[in-house]
Coordinates of C-alpha atoms in Angstrom, one line a residue:
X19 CA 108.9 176.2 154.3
X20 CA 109.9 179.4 156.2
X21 CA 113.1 180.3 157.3
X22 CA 112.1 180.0 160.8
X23 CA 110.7 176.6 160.2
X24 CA 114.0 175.4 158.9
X25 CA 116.1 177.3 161.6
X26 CA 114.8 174.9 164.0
X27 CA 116.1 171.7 162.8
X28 CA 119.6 173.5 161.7
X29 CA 122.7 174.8 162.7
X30 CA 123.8 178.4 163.1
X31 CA 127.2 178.3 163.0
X32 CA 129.8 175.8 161.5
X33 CA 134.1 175.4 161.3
X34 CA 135.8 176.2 158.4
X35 CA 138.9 174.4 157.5
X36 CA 141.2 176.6 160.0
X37 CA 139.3 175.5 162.6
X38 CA 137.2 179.2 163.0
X39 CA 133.5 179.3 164.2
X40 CA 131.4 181.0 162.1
X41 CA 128.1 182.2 162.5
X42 CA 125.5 181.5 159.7
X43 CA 126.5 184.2 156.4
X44 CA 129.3 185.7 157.9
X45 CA 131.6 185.2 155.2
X46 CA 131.1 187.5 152.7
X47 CA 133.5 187.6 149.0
X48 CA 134.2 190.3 146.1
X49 CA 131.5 190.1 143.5
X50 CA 133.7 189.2 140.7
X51 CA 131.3 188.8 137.8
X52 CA 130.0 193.0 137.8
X53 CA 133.7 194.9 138.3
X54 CA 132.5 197.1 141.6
X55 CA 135.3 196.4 144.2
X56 CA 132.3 197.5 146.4
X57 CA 129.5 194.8 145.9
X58 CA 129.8 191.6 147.9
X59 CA 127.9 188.2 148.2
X60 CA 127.7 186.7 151.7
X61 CA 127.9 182.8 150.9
X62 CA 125.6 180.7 152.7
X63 CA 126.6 178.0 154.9
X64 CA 125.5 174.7 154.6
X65 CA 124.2 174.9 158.1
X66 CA 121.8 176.9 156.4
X67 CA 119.4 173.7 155.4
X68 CA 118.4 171.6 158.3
X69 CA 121.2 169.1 159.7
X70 CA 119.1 166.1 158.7
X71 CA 120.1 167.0 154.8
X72 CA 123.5 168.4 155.2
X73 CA 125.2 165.4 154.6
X74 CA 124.5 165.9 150.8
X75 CA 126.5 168.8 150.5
X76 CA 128.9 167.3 153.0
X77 CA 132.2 167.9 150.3
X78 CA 131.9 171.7 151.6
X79 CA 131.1 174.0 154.1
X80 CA 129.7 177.1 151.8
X81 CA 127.8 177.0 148.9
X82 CA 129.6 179.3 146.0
X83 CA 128.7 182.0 145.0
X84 CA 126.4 181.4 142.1
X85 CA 124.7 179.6 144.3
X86 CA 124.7 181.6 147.5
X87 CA 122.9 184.0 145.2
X88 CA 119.6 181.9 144.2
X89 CA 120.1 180.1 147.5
X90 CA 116.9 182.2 148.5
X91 CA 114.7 181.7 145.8
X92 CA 116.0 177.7 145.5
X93 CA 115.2 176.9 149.2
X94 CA 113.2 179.3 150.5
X95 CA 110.2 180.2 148.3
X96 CA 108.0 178.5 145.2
X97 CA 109.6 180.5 142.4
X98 CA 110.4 178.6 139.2
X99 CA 113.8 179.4 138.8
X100 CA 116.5 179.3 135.3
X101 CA 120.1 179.2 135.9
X102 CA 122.5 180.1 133.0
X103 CA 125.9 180.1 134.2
X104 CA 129.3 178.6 133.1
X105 CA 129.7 174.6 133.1
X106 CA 131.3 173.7 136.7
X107 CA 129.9 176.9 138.3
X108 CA 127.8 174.8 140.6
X109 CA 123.9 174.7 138.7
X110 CA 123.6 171.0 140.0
X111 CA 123.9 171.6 143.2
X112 CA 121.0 174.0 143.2
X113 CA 119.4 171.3 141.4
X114 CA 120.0 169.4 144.3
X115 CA 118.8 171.6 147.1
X116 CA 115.8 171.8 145.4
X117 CA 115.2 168.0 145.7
X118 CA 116.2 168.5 149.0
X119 CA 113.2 171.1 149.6
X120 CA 111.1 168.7 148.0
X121 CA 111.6 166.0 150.1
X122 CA 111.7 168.2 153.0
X123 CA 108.0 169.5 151.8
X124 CA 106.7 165.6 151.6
X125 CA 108.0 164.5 154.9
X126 CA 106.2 167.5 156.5
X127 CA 103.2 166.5 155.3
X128 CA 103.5 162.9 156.7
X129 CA 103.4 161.1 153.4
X130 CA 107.2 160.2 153.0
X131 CA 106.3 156.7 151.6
X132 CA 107.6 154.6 148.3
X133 CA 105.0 156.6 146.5
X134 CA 107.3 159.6 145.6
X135 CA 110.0 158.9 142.9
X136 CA 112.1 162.0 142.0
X137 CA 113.7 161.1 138.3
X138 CA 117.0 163.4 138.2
X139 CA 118.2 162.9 134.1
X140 CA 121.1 164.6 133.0
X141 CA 122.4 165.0 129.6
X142 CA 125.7 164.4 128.8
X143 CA 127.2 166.2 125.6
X144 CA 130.4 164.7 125.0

């Protein structure tokens, strides 16, 4: 999957909650985690993925940061990715948009059938 490819099928711009059109990763937030007042992370939009799959991520308009920041490497690309951040900082989601990529990888190839089972197990530590 290319950014191009994905383009296609998705939005470029989206309404935040004051009723403001955005374009696609125009809203940009203070990099709290490194102390420079300077550094940024543009938070991705989830227009970003194609419209089709938005309605996973329906409970928001912008991914986080955390996961604004693997966004690329999550969606985009074949890397095998570890997250380590705190609990609640939004690792399942990315979890989730890389199921999403994965189904989005089998329906392009034309074998979206009963075959595929994707097994999501999460541990619970109480």
């Amino acid at each position: 999957l290319s950014r191009e490819t994905i383009g296609k099928n998705s939005k470029t711009s989206t309404q935040n909650y004051d009723g403001e059109i955005h374009n696609s990763r125009d809203i940009a937030v203070k990099n709290y985690s490194d102390g420079d007042s300077r550094s940024t992370v543009n938070l991705v939009p989830v227009s970003e993925i194609p419209f089709k799959y938005q309605s996973v991520f329906r409970s928001f308009p912008y991914f986080n940061v955390v996961q604004s920041k693997v966004f690329e490497d999550a969606f985009y690309t074949d890397k095998h990715l570890v997250v380590c951040a705190p609990t609640g900082s939004g690792k399942t989601v990315i979890f989730e948009l890389s199921i999403v990529r994965l189904l989005m990888l089998i329906s392009d190839l034309g074998q979206m059938s009963s075959r595929y089972k994707i097994v999501y197990s999460k541990y619970n530590f109480s």
